[in-house]
Short mmCIF file of C-alpha atoms and ligand atoms in Angstrom, two decimals:
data_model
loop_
_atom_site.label_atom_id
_atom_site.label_comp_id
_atom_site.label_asym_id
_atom_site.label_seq_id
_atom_site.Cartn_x
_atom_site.Cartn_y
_atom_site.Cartn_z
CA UNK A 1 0.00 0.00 0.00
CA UNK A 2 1.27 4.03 -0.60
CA UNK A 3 2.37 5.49 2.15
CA UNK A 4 0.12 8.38 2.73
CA UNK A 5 1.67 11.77 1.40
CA UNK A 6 3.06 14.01 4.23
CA UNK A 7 1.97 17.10 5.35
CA UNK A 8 4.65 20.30 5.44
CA UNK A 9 3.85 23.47 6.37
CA UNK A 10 6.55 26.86 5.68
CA UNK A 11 5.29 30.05 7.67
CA UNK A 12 7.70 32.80 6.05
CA UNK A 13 7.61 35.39 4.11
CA UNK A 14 6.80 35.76 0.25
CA UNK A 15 9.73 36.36 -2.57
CA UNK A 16 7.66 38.31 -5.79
CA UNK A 17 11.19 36.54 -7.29
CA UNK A 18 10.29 33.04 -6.54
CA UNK A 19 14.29 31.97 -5.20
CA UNK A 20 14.09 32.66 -1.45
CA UNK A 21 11.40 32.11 1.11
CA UNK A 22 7.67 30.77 0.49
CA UNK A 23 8.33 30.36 -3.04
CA UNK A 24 11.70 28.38 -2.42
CA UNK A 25 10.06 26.43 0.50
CA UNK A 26 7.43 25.08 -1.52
CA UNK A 27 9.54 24.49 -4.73
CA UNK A 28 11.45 22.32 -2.41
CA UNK A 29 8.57 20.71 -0.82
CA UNK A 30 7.81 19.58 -4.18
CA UNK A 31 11.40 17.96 -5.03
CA UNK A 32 10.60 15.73 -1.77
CA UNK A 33 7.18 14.80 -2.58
CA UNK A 34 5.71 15.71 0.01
CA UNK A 35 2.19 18.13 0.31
CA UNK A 36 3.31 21.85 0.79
CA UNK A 37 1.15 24.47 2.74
CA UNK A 38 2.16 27.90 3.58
CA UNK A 39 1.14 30.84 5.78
CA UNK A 40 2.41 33.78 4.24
CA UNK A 41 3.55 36.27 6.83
CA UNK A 42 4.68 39.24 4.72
CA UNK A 43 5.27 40.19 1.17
CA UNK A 44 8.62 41.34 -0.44
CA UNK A 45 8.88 43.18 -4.05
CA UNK A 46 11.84 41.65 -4.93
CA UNK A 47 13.86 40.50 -8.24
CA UNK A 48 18.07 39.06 -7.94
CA UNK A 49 19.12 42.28 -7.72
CA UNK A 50 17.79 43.81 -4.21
CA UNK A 51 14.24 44.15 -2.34
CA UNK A 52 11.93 46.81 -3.31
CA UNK A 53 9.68 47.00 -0.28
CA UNK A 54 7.99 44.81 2.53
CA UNK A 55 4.54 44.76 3.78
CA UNK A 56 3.71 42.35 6.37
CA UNK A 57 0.23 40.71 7.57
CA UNK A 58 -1.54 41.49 10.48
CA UNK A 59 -0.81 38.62 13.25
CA UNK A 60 -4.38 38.00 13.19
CA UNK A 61 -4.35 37.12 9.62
CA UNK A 62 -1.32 34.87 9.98
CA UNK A 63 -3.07 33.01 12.96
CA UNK A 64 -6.04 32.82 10.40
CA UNK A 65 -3.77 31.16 7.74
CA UNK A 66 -2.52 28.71 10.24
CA UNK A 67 -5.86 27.61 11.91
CA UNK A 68 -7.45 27.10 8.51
CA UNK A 69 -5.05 24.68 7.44
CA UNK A 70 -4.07 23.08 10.56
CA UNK A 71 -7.58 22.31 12.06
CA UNK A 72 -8.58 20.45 8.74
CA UNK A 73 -5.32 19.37 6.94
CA UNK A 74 -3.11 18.69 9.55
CA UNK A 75 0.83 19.16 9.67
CA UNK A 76 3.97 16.60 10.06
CA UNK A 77 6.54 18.88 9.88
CA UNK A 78 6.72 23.07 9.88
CA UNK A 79 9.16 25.48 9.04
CA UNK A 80 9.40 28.88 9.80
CA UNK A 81 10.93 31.74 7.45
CA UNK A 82 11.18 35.48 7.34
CA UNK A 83 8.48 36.46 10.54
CA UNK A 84 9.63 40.13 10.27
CA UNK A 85 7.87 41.69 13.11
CA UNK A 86 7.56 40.81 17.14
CA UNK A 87 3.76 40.58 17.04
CA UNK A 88 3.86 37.72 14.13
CA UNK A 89 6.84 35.95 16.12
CA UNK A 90 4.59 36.00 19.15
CA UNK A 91 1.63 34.56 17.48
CA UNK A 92 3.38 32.26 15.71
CA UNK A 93 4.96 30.85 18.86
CA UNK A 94 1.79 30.85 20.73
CA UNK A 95 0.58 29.07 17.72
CA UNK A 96 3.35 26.37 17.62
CA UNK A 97 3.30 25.98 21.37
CA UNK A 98 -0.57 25.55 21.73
CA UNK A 99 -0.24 22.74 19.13
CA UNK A 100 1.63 19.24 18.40
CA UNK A 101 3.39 19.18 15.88
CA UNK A 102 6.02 16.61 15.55
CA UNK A 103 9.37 18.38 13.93
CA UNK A 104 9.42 22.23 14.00
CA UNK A 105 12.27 23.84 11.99
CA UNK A 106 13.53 27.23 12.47
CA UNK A 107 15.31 29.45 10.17
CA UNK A 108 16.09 32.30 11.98
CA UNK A 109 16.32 34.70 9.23
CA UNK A 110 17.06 38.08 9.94
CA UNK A 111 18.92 39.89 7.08
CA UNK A 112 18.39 39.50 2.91
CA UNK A 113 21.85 39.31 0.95
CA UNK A 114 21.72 42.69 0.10
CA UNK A 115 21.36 44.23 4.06
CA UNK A 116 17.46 44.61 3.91
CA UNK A 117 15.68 43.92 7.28
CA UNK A 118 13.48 40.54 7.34
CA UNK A 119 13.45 41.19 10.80
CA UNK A 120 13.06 43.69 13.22
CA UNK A 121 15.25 44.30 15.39
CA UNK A 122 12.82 44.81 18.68
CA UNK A 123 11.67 41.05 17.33
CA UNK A 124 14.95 39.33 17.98
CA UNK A 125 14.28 38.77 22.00
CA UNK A 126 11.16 37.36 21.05
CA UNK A 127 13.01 35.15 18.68
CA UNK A 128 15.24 34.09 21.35
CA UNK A 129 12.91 33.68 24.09
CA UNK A 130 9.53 32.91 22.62
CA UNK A 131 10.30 31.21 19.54
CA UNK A 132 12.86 28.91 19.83
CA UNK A 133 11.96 26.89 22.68
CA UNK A 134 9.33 25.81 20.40
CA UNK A 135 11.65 24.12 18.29
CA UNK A 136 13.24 21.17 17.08
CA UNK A 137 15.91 22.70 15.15
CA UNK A 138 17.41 26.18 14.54
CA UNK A 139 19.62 26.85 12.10
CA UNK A 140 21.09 29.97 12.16
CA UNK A 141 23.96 31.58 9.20
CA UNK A 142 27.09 32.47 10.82
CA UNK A 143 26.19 36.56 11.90
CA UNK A 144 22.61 34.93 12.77
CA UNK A 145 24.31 32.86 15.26
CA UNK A 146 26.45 35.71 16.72
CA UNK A 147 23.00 37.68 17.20
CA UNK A 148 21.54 34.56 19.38
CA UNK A 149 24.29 34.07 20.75
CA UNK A 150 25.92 37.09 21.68
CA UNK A 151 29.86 35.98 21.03
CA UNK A 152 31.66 36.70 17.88
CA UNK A 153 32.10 33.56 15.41
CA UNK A 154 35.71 33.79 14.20
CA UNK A 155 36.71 29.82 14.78
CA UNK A 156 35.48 26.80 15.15
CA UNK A 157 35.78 26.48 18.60
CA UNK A 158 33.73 29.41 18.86
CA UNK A 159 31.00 28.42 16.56
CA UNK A 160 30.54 25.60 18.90
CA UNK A 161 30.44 27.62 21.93
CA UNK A 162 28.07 29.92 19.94
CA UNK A 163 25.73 26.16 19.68
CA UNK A 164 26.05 25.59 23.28
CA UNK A 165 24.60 28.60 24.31
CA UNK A 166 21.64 28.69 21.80
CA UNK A 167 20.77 25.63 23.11
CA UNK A 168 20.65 26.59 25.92
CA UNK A 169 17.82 28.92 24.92
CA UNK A 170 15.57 26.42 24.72
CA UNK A 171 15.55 24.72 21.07
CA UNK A 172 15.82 20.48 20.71
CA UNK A 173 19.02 21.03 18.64
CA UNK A 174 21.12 23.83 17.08
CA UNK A 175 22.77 23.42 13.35
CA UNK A 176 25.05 26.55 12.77
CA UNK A 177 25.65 27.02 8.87
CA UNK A 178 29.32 28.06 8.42
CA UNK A 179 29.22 29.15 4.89
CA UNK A 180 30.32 32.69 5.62
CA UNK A 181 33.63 31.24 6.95
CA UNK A 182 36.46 30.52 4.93
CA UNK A 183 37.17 27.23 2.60
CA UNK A 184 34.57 24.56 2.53
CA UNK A 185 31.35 24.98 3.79
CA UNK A 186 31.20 22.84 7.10
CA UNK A 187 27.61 23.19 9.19
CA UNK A 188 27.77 22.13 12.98
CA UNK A 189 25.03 20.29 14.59
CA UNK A 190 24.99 20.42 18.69
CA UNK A 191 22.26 17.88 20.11
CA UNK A 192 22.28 18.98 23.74
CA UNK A 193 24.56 15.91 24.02
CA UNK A 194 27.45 15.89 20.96
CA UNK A 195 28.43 17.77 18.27
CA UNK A 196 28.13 16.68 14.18
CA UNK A 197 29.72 18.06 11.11
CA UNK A 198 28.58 18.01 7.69
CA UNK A 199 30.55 19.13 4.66
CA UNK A 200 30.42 20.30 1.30
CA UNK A 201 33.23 21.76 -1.42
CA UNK A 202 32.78 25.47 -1.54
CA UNK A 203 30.64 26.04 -4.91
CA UNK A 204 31.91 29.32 -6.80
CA UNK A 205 29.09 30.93 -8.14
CA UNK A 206 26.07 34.16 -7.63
CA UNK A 207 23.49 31.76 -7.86
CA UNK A 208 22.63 31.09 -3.82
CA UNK A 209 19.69 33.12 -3.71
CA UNK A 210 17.53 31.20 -0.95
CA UNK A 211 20.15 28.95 0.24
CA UNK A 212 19.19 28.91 3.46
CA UNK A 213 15.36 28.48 2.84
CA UNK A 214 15.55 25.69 0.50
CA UNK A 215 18.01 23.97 3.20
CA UNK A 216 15.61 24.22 6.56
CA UNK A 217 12.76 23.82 4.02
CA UNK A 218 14.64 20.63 3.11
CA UNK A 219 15.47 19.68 6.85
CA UNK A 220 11.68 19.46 7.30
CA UNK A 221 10.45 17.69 4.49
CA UNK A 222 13.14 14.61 5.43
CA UNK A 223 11.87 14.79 8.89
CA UNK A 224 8.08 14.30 7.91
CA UNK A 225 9.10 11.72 5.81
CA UNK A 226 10.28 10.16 8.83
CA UNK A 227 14.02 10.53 7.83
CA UNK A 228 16.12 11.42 11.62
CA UNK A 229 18.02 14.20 12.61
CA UNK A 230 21.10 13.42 11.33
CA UNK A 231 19.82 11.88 8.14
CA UNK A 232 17.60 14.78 7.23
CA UNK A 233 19.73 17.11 7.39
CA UNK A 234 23.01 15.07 5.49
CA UNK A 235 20.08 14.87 2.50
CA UNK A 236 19.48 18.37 2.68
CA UNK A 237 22.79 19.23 2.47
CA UNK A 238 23.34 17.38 -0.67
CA UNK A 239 19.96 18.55 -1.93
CA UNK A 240 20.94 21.97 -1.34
CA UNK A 241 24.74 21.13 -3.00
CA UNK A 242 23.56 20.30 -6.06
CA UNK A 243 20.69 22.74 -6.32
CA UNK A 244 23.22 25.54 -5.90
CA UNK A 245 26.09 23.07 -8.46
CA UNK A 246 23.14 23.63 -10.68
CA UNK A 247 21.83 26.89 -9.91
CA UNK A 248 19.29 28.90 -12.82
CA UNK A 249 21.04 32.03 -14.20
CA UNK A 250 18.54 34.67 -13.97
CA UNK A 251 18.60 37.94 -13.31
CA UNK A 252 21.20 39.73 -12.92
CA UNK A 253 22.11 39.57 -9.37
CA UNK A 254 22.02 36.55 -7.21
CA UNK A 255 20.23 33.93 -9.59
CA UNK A 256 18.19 31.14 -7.86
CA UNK A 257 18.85 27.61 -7.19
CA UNK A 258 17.92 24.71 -9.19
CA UNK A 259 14.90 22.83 -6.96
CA UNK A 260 14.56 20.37 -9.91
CA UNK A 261 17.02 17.88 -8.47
CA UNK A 262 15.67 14.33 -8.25
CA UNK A 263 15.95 13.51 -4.79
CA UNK A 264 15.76 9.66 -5.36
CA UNK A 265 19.48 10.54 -6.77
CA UNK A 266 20.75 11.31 -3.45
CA UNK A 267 18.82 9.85 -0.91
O1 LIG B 301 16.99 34.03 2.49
C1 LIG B 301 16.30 34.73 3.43
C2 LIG B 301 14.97 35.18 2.93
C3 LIG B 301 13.84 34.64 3.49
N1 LIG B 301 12.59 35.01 3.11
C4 LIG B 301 12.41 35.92 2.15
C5 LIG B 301 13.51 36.50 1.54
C6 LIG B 301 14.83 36.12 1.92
C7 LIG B 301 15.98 36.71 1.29
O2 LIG B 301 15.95 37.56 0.47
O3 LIG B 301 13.30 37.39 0.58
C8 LIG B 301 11.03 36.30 1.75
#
C-alpha cells in the first residue's frame, strides 16, 4: 500500500522573485514529494538584484492562515521563514506551542543578501525567548548565530560555543551554517549531548539566492518523511549542494537555485 503523502507546512515570508522564502520552501517541498502548505507572513517586491519593499500581515491574519489549514489538513513537519515583526513571532509561537506538531524547523532569518531587514530588530528577544523553545531545530547563518548568541564567530571552537549557548535557549538542537567562513562549507550540529559536522566543497558561483530556505525547508520535508536528525539534514545538504552546483542564471544579481534535483538521486 502508498504510504500516505506528508503534510509540510513553511510560515515565512513571500519572494515576488520566486528563489528565497515561500516560493523556495514550496519548490522544495515539491522535489521531496511531500504536500506543501504555507502561511504567508509578509510580502517582499523583490527581483536578484535587491528588495523593493515589505509589507507584512496582520498577526491576526497569519493566525487565520494557520488555523485554517491546521484544524482540517493537519501538519507533520513546519518550518518557519522570514516572521519580520515581534507581534507575528509571538503569534506564531503561541501558535506552535498551543499545538503538536512533531518536527518544527527554524530558520532564523534576519537579514536579505543585500542588508534589507526581514526582521526587526525589537523582534529578535522574542526570537530568542519565545520562539525557539518551540523548536526542534534552529539553524542559524554564521552573523545569525552571533546575534543569538551574543559571542563573535571567528573559529570553530567558537561556533561551537556559539551552539552551546543557543541551546541553551531552549531549542531540541542547534545546526550553525558556516558558509560565511572561509574554505569549505562545514555546518555544525549540537544535540544537547554531541556535536556533528557536515561538509560540502565550496561552490563558486552568484546563484545562492535562498540557500538557506531551500536547506531548513529541506530539513523538514526529510523529517516528515520520517528521515532522523542526522539523516535529514546530510540529505538536505546534498539537496541543497547540487541545487546551488546547478543553480538557474537569472537575473542579474544573485540567480536562484535549481529545486529540480531528483531527490531519489541522493537519498
Ligand atoms: O533568504 C532569506 C529570505 C527569506 N525570506 C524571504 C527573503 C529572503 C531573502 O531575500 O526574501 C522572503
Amino acid at each position: 500500500m502508498r504510504e500516505p503523502i506528508r503534510r509540510v507546512l513553511t510560515i515565512a515570508g513571500s519572494d515576488s522573485g520566486g528563489g528565497a522564502g515561500i516560493q523556495a520552501d514550496l519548490k522544495t517541498f515539491s522535489a521531496f514529494g511531500v504536500y506543501g502548505m504555507s502561511v504567508v507572513t509578509s510580502v517582499t517586491a523583490q527581483n536578484t538584484v535587491r528588495v523593493h519593499g515589505v509589507e507584512a500581515l496582520s498577526p491576526e491574519f497569519v493566525s487565520l492562515q494557520f488555523e485554517a489549514v491546521y484544524a482540517d489538513i493537519g501538519v507533520d513537519s513546519v518550518k518557519t521563514g522570514m516572521l519580520y515583526d515581534a507581534q507575528i513571532v509571538m503569534i506564531v509561537a503561541q501558535k506552535l506551542y498551543s499545538c503538536t506538531i512533531p518536527n518544527v524547523v527554524v530558520d532564523p532569518v534576519m537579514v536579505a543578501k543585500g542588508g534589507d531587514t526581514l526582521l526587526q530588530k525589537d523582534a529578535i528577544e522574542k526570537v530568542k525567548h519565545e520562539l525557539l523553545p518551540t523548536a526542534t531545530l534552529v539553524t542559524p547563518n554564521i552573523p545569525e548565530a552571533e546575534i543569538l548568541s551574543g559571542i563573535r564567530i571567528e573559529s570553530p571552537s567558537d561556533l561551537r560555543e556559539a551552539a552551546i549557548r543557543i541551546h541553551k535557549l531552549g531549542c531540541g538542537a542547534v545546526l550553525i551554517k558556516g558558509g560565511h567562513l572561509k574554505g569549505d562549507a562545514v555546518d555544525v550540529l549540537f544535540d544537547g549531548d554531541s556535536f556533528s559536522r557536515f561538509t560540502s566543497r565550496r561552490i563558486a558561483t552568484l546563484n545562492t539566492h535562498g540557500t538557506g530556505c531551500t536547506y531548513s525547508a529541506a530539513i523538514a520535508a526529510g523529517l516528515a518523511r520520517g528521515l532522523s536528525l542526522k539523516k535529514a539534514i546530510q540529505v538536505a545538504k546534498k539537496f541543497v549542494t547540487r541545487a546551488i552546483q546547478e543553480a538557474i542564471p537569472l537575473g542579474k544579481g544573485h540567480g536562484p537555485l535549481n529545486h529540480f534535483i531528483r531527490i531519489e538521486e541522493i537519498e
